[in-house]
XYZ file of C-alpha atoms in Angstrom:
726
model
C 66.268 221.297 217.353
C 67.632 219.666 214.220
C 71.149 220.797 215.156
C 70.836 219.176 218.560
C 69.571 216.001 216.876
C 72.725 215.863 214.744
C 74.980 216.323 217.787
C 73.417 213.572 219.871
C 75.714 211.071 221.459
C 75.201 207.463 220.364
C 72.460 205.762 222.355
C 71.658 202.205 223.318
C 69.337 201.973 220.289
C 72.332 201.653 217.965
C 72.816 198.084 219.203
C 69.139 197.060 218.906
C 68.608 194.363 216.282
C 65.601 192.543 214.832
C 66.266 189.077 213.379
C 69.943 189.972 213.326
C 69.437 193.256 211.443
C 70.055 196.728 212.914
C 66.764 198.407 213.771
C 67.960 201.535 211.953
C 67.761 199.940 208.486
C 63.970 199.650 208.715
C 63.756 203.437 208.904
C 66.039 203.683 205.870
C 64.019 201.178 203.794
C 60.703 202.914 204.578
C 62.352 206.265 203.818
C 63.491 205.006 200.408
C 60.051 203.567 199.589
C 58.358 206.907 200.343
C 60.989 208.907 198.441
C 60.752 206.723 195.320
C 56.940 206.864 195.453
C 57.236 210.648 195.625
C 59.660 210.912 192.690
C 58.119 208.418 190.273
C 54.573 209.493 191.151
C 55.344 213.110 190.310
C 57.263 212.133 187.173
C 54.479 209.845 185.892
C 52.066 212.746 185.324
C 54.652 215.447 184.596
C 54.565 215.476 180.788
C 50.730 215.557 180.806
C 50.856 218.455 183.277
C 53.046 220.344 180.827
C 50.736 219.584 177.894
C 47.287 219.965 179.409
C 47.751 222.395 182.308
C 50.589 224.652 181.129
C 49.362 224.251 177.506
C 52.781 223.476 176.035
C 53.037 221.538 172.783
C 54.395 217.984 172.620
C 57.919 219.003 171.609
C 58.396 221.621 174.319
C 56.827 219.341 176.944
C 59.310 216.634 175.948
C 62.207 219.098 176.097
C 61.452 220.315 179.627
C 60.721 216.766 180.831
C 64.109 215.455 179.692
C 65.903 218.559 180.973
C 64.467 217.789 184.413
C 65.473 214.108 184.245
C 68.987 215.082 183.120
C 69.349 217.387 186.147
C 68.178 214.574 188.434
C 71.103 212.459 187.218
C 73.715 215.228 187.221
C 73.227 216.268 190.858
C 74.258 212.884 192.399
C 77.889 213.857 191.851
C 77.294 217.032 193.855
C 75.528 215.063 196.609
C 78.374 212.547 196.880
C 80.998 215.287 197.161
C 78.987 217.162 199.834
C 78.434 213.976 201.858
C 81.982 212.622 201.731
C 83.895 215.888 201.976
C 81.759 218.138 204.166
C 78.470 217.175 205.859
C 78.503 213.402 206.038
C 75.764 211.142 204.646
C 73.171 211.720 207.402
C 73.189 215.519 207.309
C 73.303 215.532 203.504
C 70.228 213.292 203.300
C 68.301 215.414 205.826
C 69.176 218.830 204.380
C 68.593 217.841 200.758
C 65.385 215.988 201.688
C 64.081 219.276 203.095
C 64.929 220.939 199.767
C 63.249 218.007 198.001
C 60.037 218.251 200.075
C 59.814 222.015 199.551
C 60.137 221.465 195.793
C 57.316 218.906 195.822
C 55.054 221.251 197.790
C 55.772 224.097 195.342
C 54.879 221.782 192.422
C 51.558 220.936 194.080
C 50.802 224.635 194.632
C 51.734 225.479 191.021
C 49.028 223.092 189.799
C 46.171 224.824 191.671
C 44.366 226.624 188.855
C 42.106 228.585 191.227
C 44.940 230.691 192.687
C 44.984 232.883 189.567
C 41.542 232.099 188.114
C 39.952 235.482 188.792
C 37.061 235.108 186.356
C 36.342 231.535 187.562
C 36.277 230.038 184.060
C 38.530 227.104 184.957
C 41.611 228.521 183.192
C 44.404 230.309 185.117
C 44.635 233.996 184.249
C 48.325 234.320 185.147
C 50.005 231.304 183.575
C 53.433 232.931 184.052
C 53.124 232.462 187.812
C 52.258 228.785 187.420
C 55.184 228.237 185.038
C 57.600 230.040 187.397
C 56.445 227.988 190.404
C 56.727 224.776 188.373
C 60.285 225.513 187.291
C 61.392 226.432 190.837
C 59.755 223.270 192.178
C 61.384 221.031 189.561
C 64.795 222.595 190.166
C 64.550 221.923 193.911
C 63.309 218.375 193.299
C 66.203 217.665 190.913
C 68.693 218.938 193.493
C 67.059 216.924 196.282
C 66.450 213.589 194.592
C 69.812 213.607 192.825
C 71.723 214.791 195.892
C 70.466 212.030 198.168
C 70.628 209.280 195.509
C 74.278 208.235 196.174
C 73.911 208.635 199.950
C 70.904 206.592 201.082
C 72.026 203.114 199.966
C 75.583 203.726 201.193
C 74.258 205.046 204.508
C 72.240 201.845 204.893
C 75.369 199.801 204.291
C 77.162 201.763 207.034
C 74.714 200.391 209.626
C 76.189 196.870 209.483
C 79.271 195.551 211.223
C 82.096 193.888 209.317
C 80.843 190.403 210.322
C 77.345 191.048 208.854
C 78.077 190.563 205.161
C 75.077 188.271 204.662
C 72.681 190.724 206.338
C 74.163 193.590 204.346
C 73.600 191.708 201.083
C 69.984 190.953 202.048
C 69.483 194.615 202.982
C 70.469 195.773 199.498
C 67.990 193.299 197.962
C 65.219 194.623 200.220
C 66.350 198.186 199.522
C 66.027 197.793 195.745
C 62.749 195.950 196.192
C 61.423 199.006 198.050
C 62.512 201.180 195.119
C 60.553 199.055 192.625
C 57.555 198.808 194.971
C 57.457 202.604 195.387
C 57.822 203.110 191.646
C 55.112 200.589 190.761
C 52.535 201.832 193.265
C 53.077 205.494 192.434
C 52.749 205.019 188.664
C 49.432 203.245 189.302
C 48.027 205.636 191.914
C 49.033 209.150 190.798
C 47.421 208.894 187.317
C 44.189 207.862 189.069
C 44.490 210.905 191.339
C 45.158 213.141 188.321
C 42.011 211.869 186.592
C 39.833 213.069 189.485
C 38.057 216.423 189.345
C 38.869 219.084 191.937
C 38.834 222.854 192.374
C 37.376 225.664 194.450
C 35.370 227.430 191.736
C 35.531 225.031 188.779
C 36.268 221.315 188.629
C 39.380 220.490 186.598
C 41.850 217.613 186.295
C 43.294 217.214 189.786
C 47.012 217.825 189.262
C 47.288 219.395 192.763
C 46.293 216.030 194.237
C 48.572 214.107 191.863
C 51.518 216.268 193.006
C 50.265 216.764 196.566
C 50.257 213.072 197.546
C 53.914 212.603 196.443
C 54.742 215.807 198.373
C 53.089 214.359 201.484
C 55.009 211.089 201.040
C 58.261 213.054 200.805
C 57.477 214.845 204.082
C 56.666 211.467 205.678
C 59.942 210.099 204.297
C 61.893 212.944 205.917
C 60.123 212.592 209.283
C 60.689 208.811 209.393
C 64.362 209.246 208.585
C 64.874 211.859 211.330
C 62.959 209.770 213.890
C 65.573 207.039 213.511
C 68.440 209.481 214.087
C 69.442 208.085 217.483
C 69.799 204.577 216.068
C 72.079 205.335 213.137
C 75.768 204.651 212.861
C 76.948 208.004 211.483
C 80.402 207.964 209.986
C 82.322 211.224 209.743
C 83.266 212.579 206.283
C 86.583 211.083 205.188
C 87.171 212.975 201.972
C 85.646 212.254 198.605
C 87.486 209.760 196.434
C 86.053 211.399 193.300
C 87.800 214.657 194.180
C 91.041 212.746 194.665
C 90.620 211.001 191.306
C 89.929 214.309 189.537
C 93.007 215.869 191.129
C 95.187 212.929 190.124
C 93.958 213.063 186.506
C 94.344 216.839 186.420
C 97.920 216.647 187.696
C 98.813 213.960 185.124
C 97.476 216.138 182.286
C 99.281 219.249 183.538
C 102.529 217.372 184.110
C 102.360 215.803 180.661
C 101.796 219.237 179.123
C 104.782 220.684 181.003
C 106.961 217.816 179.767
C 105.779 217.796 176.178
C 109.291 218.171 174.737
C 110.295 215.371 172.364
C 113.590 215.014 174.290
C 111.781 213.829 177.415
C 111.252 210.038 177.432
C 107.678 208.891 176.913
C 105.833 206.878 179.526
C 103.779 203.727 179.034
C 100.456 205.401 179.978
C 99.602 209.090 180.157
C 98.441 208.624 183.776
C 102.050 207.661 184.660
C 102.846 211.387 184.538
C 101.145 211.635 187.951
C 103.889 209.540 189.635
C 105.753 212.656 190.793
C 102.912 213.421 193.234
C 100.714 210.321 193.648
C 101.570 206.734 194.579
C 101.470 203.970 192.010
C 98.498 202.174 193.606
C 96.229 205.192 193.186
C 97.426 205.678 189.609
C 96.713 202.011 188.822
C 93.238 202.355 190.294
C 92.557 205.461 188.222
C 93.692 203.587 185.105
C 91.141 200.842 185.827
C 88.389 203.417 186.285
C 89.258 205.254 183.074
C 89.243 201.973 181.176
C 85.615 201.359 182.176
C 84.584 205.007 181.738
C 85.857 204.834 178.166
C 83.354 202.024 177.555
C 80.621 204.255 178.992
C 80.937 206.751 176.109
C 78.338 205.037 173.839
C 75.924 204.183 176.682
C 73.957 207.482 176.884
C 72.212 206.605 173.611
C 70.431 203.713 175.343
C 69.088 206.037 178.040
C 68.028 208.542 175.366
C 65.540 205.939 174.169
C 64.720 204.399 177.553
C 63.576 207.595 179.277
C 61.200 208.490 176.452
C 58.769 206.019 178.037
C 57.743 208.902 180.294
C 57.528 211.493 177.526
C 56.981 210.473 173.886
C 55.383 207.112 174.671
C 53.022 208.672 177.223
C 52.034 211.338 174.692
C 51.531 208.587 172.133
C 49.123 206.853 174.537
C 46.944 209.993 174.695
C 45.856 209.302 171.095
C 44.959 205.649 171.817
C 41.984 203.735 173.206
C 42.470 202.904 176.896
C 39.331 200.803 177.412
C 40.447 197.458 178.868
C 36.952 196.090 179.471
C 36.414 196.200 183.229
C 38.740 199.177 183.661
C 39.931 202.235 181.791
C 43.681 202.850 181.646
C 44.956 206.435 181.688
C 47.820 207.273 179.278
C 50.304 207.831 182.121
C 49.362 204.487 183.709
C 50.891 202.610 180.775
C 54.264 203.359 182.384
C 53.420 200.713 185.007
C 54.044 198.045 182.365
C 57.791 198.603 182.798
C 58.120 197.921 186.571
C 55.655 195.007 186.322
C 57.707 193.401 183.559
C 60.914 194.095 185.507
C 59.638 192.104 188.507
C 58.733 189.224 186.175
C 61.689 189.255 183.812
C 64.645 189.676 186.185
C 64.186 186.217 187.779
C 63.230 184.684 184.407
C 66.404 185.992 182.766
C 68.663 185.129 185.729
C 67.351 181.637 186.406
C 66.153 180.465 182.976
C 67.554 182.453 180.044
C 71.174 182.799 181.180
C 71.491 179.132 182.322
C 70.075 177.945 178.982
C 72.579 180.107 177.096
C 75.361 178.720 179.294
C 74.289 175.141 178.535
C 74.527 175.949 174.828
C 78.233 176.660 175.434
C 77.835 180.301 174.379
C 80.182 182.800 175.977
C 77.541 185.442 176.784
C 79.869 187.956 178.480
C 78.542 191.049 180.294
C 79.523 193.357 177.433
C 77.772 191.104 174.914
C 74.663 191.180 177.090
C 74.771 194.973 177.108
C 75.103 194.994 173.309
C 72.000 192.811 173.010
C 70.173 195.133 175.435
C 70.917 198.144 173.247
C 69.691 196.296 170.161
C 66.433 195.338 171.907
C 65.854 198.998 172.846
C 66.285 199.942 169.175
C 63.709 197.294 168.229
C 61.346 198.788 170.821
C 61.454 202.102 168.982
C 60.840 200.373 165.662
C 57.730 198.842 167.264
C 56.726 202.315 168.550
C 57.113 203.689 165.010
C 54.861 200.953 163.583
C 52.207 201.760 166.203
C 52.524 205.473 165.417
C 51.935 204.800 161.718
C 48.662 203.077 162.602
C 47.680 205.962 164.895
C 48.456 208.559 162.218
C 46.249 206.699 159.739
C 43.334 206.904 162.206
C 43.744 210.587 163.070
C 41.694 213.266 161.289
C 43.309 215.451 158.655
C 43.179 218.838 160.338
C 43.592 221.987 158.197
C 46.941 223.725 157.928
C 47.328 227.404 158.788
C 46.495 228.346 155.175
C 43.586 225.930 154.710
C 39.918 225.927 155.737
C 37.510 223.027 156.079
C 33.719 222.854 155.994
C 30.957 220.308 156.647
C 27.223 220.765 155.963
C 24.100 219.769 157.938
C 20.722 219.729 156.178
C 18.007 220.944 158.585
C 15.445 221.225 155.753
C 12.757 218.532 155.868
C 13.570 217.224 152.379
C 16.672 216.264 150.347
C 18.667 219.182 148.954
C 21.381 219.496 146.301
C 24.491 221.417 147.310
C 27.342 222.807 145.251
C 30.166 224.070 147.446
C 33.156 225.227 145.449
C 34.263 222.248 143.357
C 32.156 219.740 145.348
C 28.593 218.747 144.387
C 26.515 216.370 146.523
C 23.021 215.692 147.903
C 22.040 215.633 151.583
C 18.986 213.883 153.014
C 16.847 215.645 155.623
C 18.585 216.110 158.993
C 21.766 214.507 157.668
C 25.376 215.652 157.261
C 28.085 214.784 154.808
C 30.587 212.377 156.353
C 33.880 214.173 155.646
C 35.075 217.747 155.704
C 35.851 219.502 152.433
C 39.010 221.571 152.180
C 38.837 225.028 150.599
C 40.761 228.181 150.050
C 39.718 231.241 152.011
C 36.482 231.699 149.965
C 34.146 229.516 147.934
C 30.678 229.779 146.333
C 27.767 227.914 147.940
C 24.683 227.040 145.862
C 21.664 225.199 147.306
C 19.194 223.567 144.912
C 18.377 226.112 142.216
C 19.013 229.174 144.352
C 21.568 231.863 143.642
C 25.159 231.174 144.737
C 26.482 233.035 147.785
C 30.113 233.696 148.693
C 31.305 231.975 151.890
C 34.439 233.217 153.702
C 36.135 231.047 156.314
C 38.899 232.006 158.771
C 42.348 230.512 158.128
C 43.146 227.171 159.737
C 39.572 226.466 160.899
C 36.977 223.725 160.672
C 33.397 224.859 160.253
C 29.886 223.448 160.147
C 27.356 225.183 157.889
C 23.755 224.461 158.897
C 21.238 224.792 156.039
C 17.855 226.109 157.243
C 14.556 226.991 155.559
C 12.550 229.909 156.938
C 9.380 231.189 155.267
C 10.256 229.292 152.100
C 13.736 230.862 151.980
C 16.867 228.770 152.435
C 19.788 230.265 154.357
C 22.905 228.998 156.146
C 24.451 229.570 159.588
C 28.175 229.041 160.120
C 29.570 227.505 163.355
C 33.227 226.918 164.268
C 34.310 223.353 165.073
C 37.199 222.010 167.179
C 40.489 221.731 165.288
C 42.310 219.290 167.571
C 41.734 216.017 169.353
C 39.929 216.629 172.673
C 42.421 216.573 175.518
C 43.102 213.597 177.777
C 40.742 211.230 175.961
C 37.634 213.341 176.588
C 34.890 213.745 173.975
C 33.816 217.195 172.725
C 30.012 217.166 172.487
C 27.561 219.859 171.344
C 23.873 220.027 170.358
C 22.076 221.812 167.533
C 18.551 222.763 168.583
C 16.239 222.353 165.581
C 13.218 222.172 167.857
C 10.733 225.012 168.101
C 11.527 226.124 171.681
C 14.394 226.708 174.097
C 16.022 223.527 175.423
C 18.201 223.059 178.498
C 20.627 220.114 178.382
C 22.879 218.763 181.146
C 25.228 215.785 181.414
C 26.254 214.879 184.952
C 27.279 218.126 186.642
C 28.106 219.818 183.338
C 25.565 221.931 181.479
C 25.183 223.091 177.881
C 23.039 226.006 179.043
C 19.803 227.172 177.442
C 19.983 226.531 173.685
C 17.631 228.730 171.705
C 15.853 227.382 168.652
C 17.940 226.979 165.471
C 21.189 227.530 167.306
C 24.244 225.544 168.428
C 25.418 224.946 171.989
C 29.000 225.287 173.159
C 31.211 222.208 173.394
C 31.257 220.244 176.649
C 33.932 217.635 177.427
C 32.348 214.290 178.264
C 34.511 211.446 179.637
C 34.807 207.981 178.138
C 31.957 205.579 178.875
C 28.182 205.890 178.947
C 26.885 209.449 179.252
C 23.302 210.373 180.048
C 21.985 213.710 178.770
C 18.986 215.271 180.518
C 16.966 217.441 178.108
C 14.291 219.847 179.402
C 12.061 222.212 177.458
C 10.436 225.457 178.542
C 7.174 223.635 179.325
C 8.900 221.539 181.984
C 8.913 218.310 179.997
C 12.118 216.278 180.068
C 13.720 213.177 178.634
C 16.996 211.265 179.034
C 19.255 210.532 176.093
C 22.206 208.129 176.630
C 25.209 207.437 174.452
C 28.425 205.378 174.719
C 31.647 207.301 174.009
C 35.187 206.204 173.339
C 38.359 208.319 173.641
C 38.991 211.624 171.890
C 35.922 211.979 169.671
C 33.760 214.964 168.777
C 30.048 214.866 167.975
C 27.327 217.302 166.982
C 23.937 215.922 168.026
C 20.973 217.158 165.988
C 17.598 217.715 167.647
C 15.151 217.934 164.687
C 11.644 219.458 164.820
C 10.270 215.945 165.420
C 12.447 215.695 168.587
C 13.792 212.283 167.562
C 17.297 211.959 169.060
C 18.818 209.549 166.587
C 20.789 211.885 164.324
C 24.381 212.835 165.050
C 27.350 214.175 163.171
C 30.739 212.613 163.909
C 33.189 215.504 163.582
C 36.243 213.632 164.960
C 36.457 209.848 165.208
C 37.300 208.264 168.558
C 40.759 206.785 169.106
C 40.666 203.412 167.393
C 44.173 202.027 168.117
C 44.176 200.242 171.477
C 46.786 200.992 174.141
C 47.519 197.274 174.336
C 49.513 197.733 171.119
C 52.110 199.560 173.223
C 52.817 196.411 175.265
C 55.225 194.903 172.648
C 57.388 198.041 172.666
C 57.367 198.081 176.485
C 58.283 194.375 176.496
C 61.229 194.940 174.140
C 62.418 197.995 176.098
C 62.165 196.200 179.449
C 64.005 193.185 178.027
C 66.730 195.549 176.904
C 66.815 197.180 180.328
C 67.198 193.843 182.128
C 70.185 192.692 180.069
C 71.682 196.178 179.740
C 71.173 198.031 183.011
C 71.436 195.161 185.496
C 74.432 193.707 183.652
C 76.055 197.132 183.332
C 75.928 197.726 187.071
C 77.312 194.241 187.726
C 80.099 194.755 185.176
C 81.018 198.158 186.604
C 81.190 196.740 190.132
C 83.390 193.820 189.062
C 85.830 196.008 187.118
C 86.126 198.807 189.692
C 88.869 199.134 192.316
C 87.723 198.447 195.862
C 87.665 202.126 196.884
C 86.356 203.563 193.597
C 83.071 201.775 193.027
C 81.262 205.042 193.869
C 83.212 206.790 191.097
C 81.917 204.343 188.504
C 78.419 204.597 189.996
C 78.591 208.360 189.462
C 79.825 207.757 185.920
C 76.918 205.385 185.287
C 74.393 207.976 186.486
C 76.111 210.564 184.314
C 75.385 208.441 181.220
C 71.666 208.678 182.092
C 71.917 212.472 182.294
C 73.760 212.708 178.972
C 71.165 210.409 177.394
C 68.377 212.821 178.303
C 70.431 215.713 176.919
C 70.695 213.767 173.642
C 66.898 213.653 173.470
C 66.825 217.443 173.728
C 69.388 217.841 170.952
C 67.820 215.343 168.553
C 64.226 216.452 169.184
C 65.143 220.110 168.597
C 67.604 219.631 165.732
C 65.789 216.938 163.746
C 62.451 218.840 163.358
C 60.894 215.834 161.610
C 57.272 216.380 160.552
C 56.135 212.891 161.590
C 56.569 211.291 165.004
C 57.136 207.820 163.545
C 60.135 209.180 161.630
C 61.641 210.487 164.880
C 61.241 207.030 166.436
C 63.058 205.462 163.475
C 65.813 208.093 163.745
C 66.431 207.233 167.408
C 66.382 203.510 166.607
C 68.915 203.992 163.789
C 71.205 206.068 166.017
C 71.134 203.389 168.722
C 71.904 200.619 166.200
C 74.897 202.645 165.004
C 76.080 203.195 168.582
C 75.433 199.511 169.312
C 77.840 198.518 166.515
C 80.486 200.922 167.854
C 80.040 199.539 171.384
C 80.319 195.949 170.107
C 83.672 196.794 168.484
C 84.898 198.477 171.685
C 83.739 195.469 173.736
C 85.567 193.083 171.404
C 88.896 194.714 172.229
C 88.181 195.076 175.963
C 90.237 192.878 178.293
C 88.536 191.904 181.548
C 90.615 192.533 184.661
C 90.729 191.454 188.299
C 91.016 194.702 190.308
C 91.810 192.853 193.543
C 94.754 191.077 191.916
C 96.144 194.304 190.437
C 95.768 196.109 193.756
C 97.485 193.184 195.485
C 100.463 193.450 193.140
C 100.854 197.128 193.913
C 100.347 196.517 197.621
C 103.515 194.406 197.628
C 105.417 197.366 196.310
C 104.123 199.765 198.953
C 106.898 199.181 201.531
C 109.541 200.076 198.928
C 107.566 203.180 197.996
C 107.347 204.090 201.672
C 111.130 203.783 201.995
C 111.588 206.145 199.067
C 109.134 208.602 200.567
C 110.813 208.387 203.971
C 114.220 208.975 202.342
C 112.857 211.996 200.485
C 111.352 213.352 203.707
C 114.647 212.789 205.550
C 116.586 214.613 202.832
C 114.105 217.465 202.943
C 114.439 217.687 206.742
C 118.241 217.727 206.492
C 118.167 220.567 204.000
C 115.709 222.533 206.129
C 117.831 221.986 209.291
C 120.962 223.092 207.471
C 119.245 226.225 206.199
C 117.900 226.938 209.683
C 121.413 226.710 211.196
C 122.815 229.065 208.564
C 119.999 231.519 209.247
C 120.630 231.434 212.987
C 124.389 231.809 212.471
C 123.799 234.791 210.213
C 121.460 236.395 212.762
C 124.011 235.847 215.554
C 126.785 237.569 213.588
C 124.506 240.509 212.892
C 123.657 240.878 216.571
C 127.309 240.856 217.564
C 128.091 243.501 214.993
C 125.273 245.726 216.261
C 126.496 245.336 219.842
C 130.054 246.317 218.983
C 128.802 249.373 217.101
C 126.709 250.441 220.087
C 129.622 250.033 222.500
C 131.733 252.045 220.158
């Protein structure tokens, strides 16, 4: 049983090494690779799952996405406290990994559309169940991934002896390499899995597979970690330093409040009010931590922009052209640009950029590097705004809720003159006007010299009016068009049958059904690339019609009485802005990440006391969580009509915060924690003497009180005895 596995006595495997490294670390590295693949793979397709499966709009999808990410970075504090104060690192990793795996499995199940698709039309009938399962799954995943985050790397470090510093350092390099490898592979693979078609009754985008493979990897991760149980060096919980720090700060605040009288002498630092209960070394260490945490206050704004790569930037990519020649890139695959650039830029910056700056005699301190990183992230959002402006210019002008739009197709075998409301134009035979006309709810339609007729259109719709001639009489038939870009880069295609008999049209495994004469088919989503349409008539004759499609277009193909398949009506233009235009913004953001995030971790480690590096690590992760909360606040409160304006708003906010951080950094004094701790260590014997004297005094008082109590009891007994004898 799992309980018996935890209680095993150490075995001979704990001493087994390979090339000088404990065998146990290989289980930990593989475990981390699988876990990171699971997390980043699921997260890569998450915002598209919200938009296209759960049918949420862009803003709400972004809100839930960033709420989930924020939870993932809040729970590490809980995981660290559980591991250090109660269960230990090994048990915490195992228990929370089980929670994690269950959450991933629930997410995969929530994406199976067939479980509630009773009428087998490809759309779930009970979306509430899918939403509920998704939210439960995400909550469990956030608890699991966040809870084990502070434990796994530290547990790996515990496997080395004190004389294995070099091996330990190499392990951490391999460990973080496994993180990037898992992230990179998953962001490439899971979007490919999502793009597949799967289903029991109807074929839909395969989100169950995109979530199911990460779920399987998480189960594998858990099994591998447990298999290595007998080889691990498992240290017992020793008490969480974060709890101790919180208690020390809390006592200082309470003690200062109790002694708020102006008659009481002030102390040099407010943390000095904790001296009545805590030793000076701990107080000095807390002061160092608070000094760094104060600098962390502006940092969440960087993460507010950085984490939008998985939300706003991915949604932006859905309106772009992903054709890269030999391959087609899915919108969620653009996120792979970040880890690829990380692997390239980290060595370039460390071994080329920084040495060149040093040779120029520039004092490029860690805090200055972080300031530059924040500024580069702001520039990345300016670049995203410029791209968005180009995208907006290429998008169709869809009607508002109070407007109606109409387009006309001439199916009369001669040119006709049309007056529609305030618009007058001529259409050639089997042709359509290029653009839609916008109207109020009603307008008059006049064809050639005929009498005008009143046309009523539903609010907020696009419509195609087909002009026909039957027995010398001209009439029109109204058909509703799509009023949004086809989802996930597909192309909405339909056919108008102007031929004299029923036609059956198929494309791949999809069918338009039997289209009767002088009628319109339903829309069918056709993927990007070359599509071949098989057209059959009632007599059994057939022909093949092929056409090349881009991303996100909509066409109405006209089959005239002559059966020439050359006429088409472009209702929505294909995406014309290429996804490659996102590379500059990814480059700027990754550059910012390299000089901000890597430097920030290095700075935090160098300025932290020896026993409180985990506290600053928790504080660093907390800035990521707060950054995602900022996205929620700004996205909900700003309510800007244009996406490019929101990008500029975030960029402006980060520039403002960058200036504030630069001022704070200017006044920051770098410290040597080891030196400060050494100074206080010399004072420890004197402090111990004082403590021993206080303990001795306390014992003397207690002994004196005990003697008095015994003497009093003895006198009472004697008095009772004399009374009894009497």
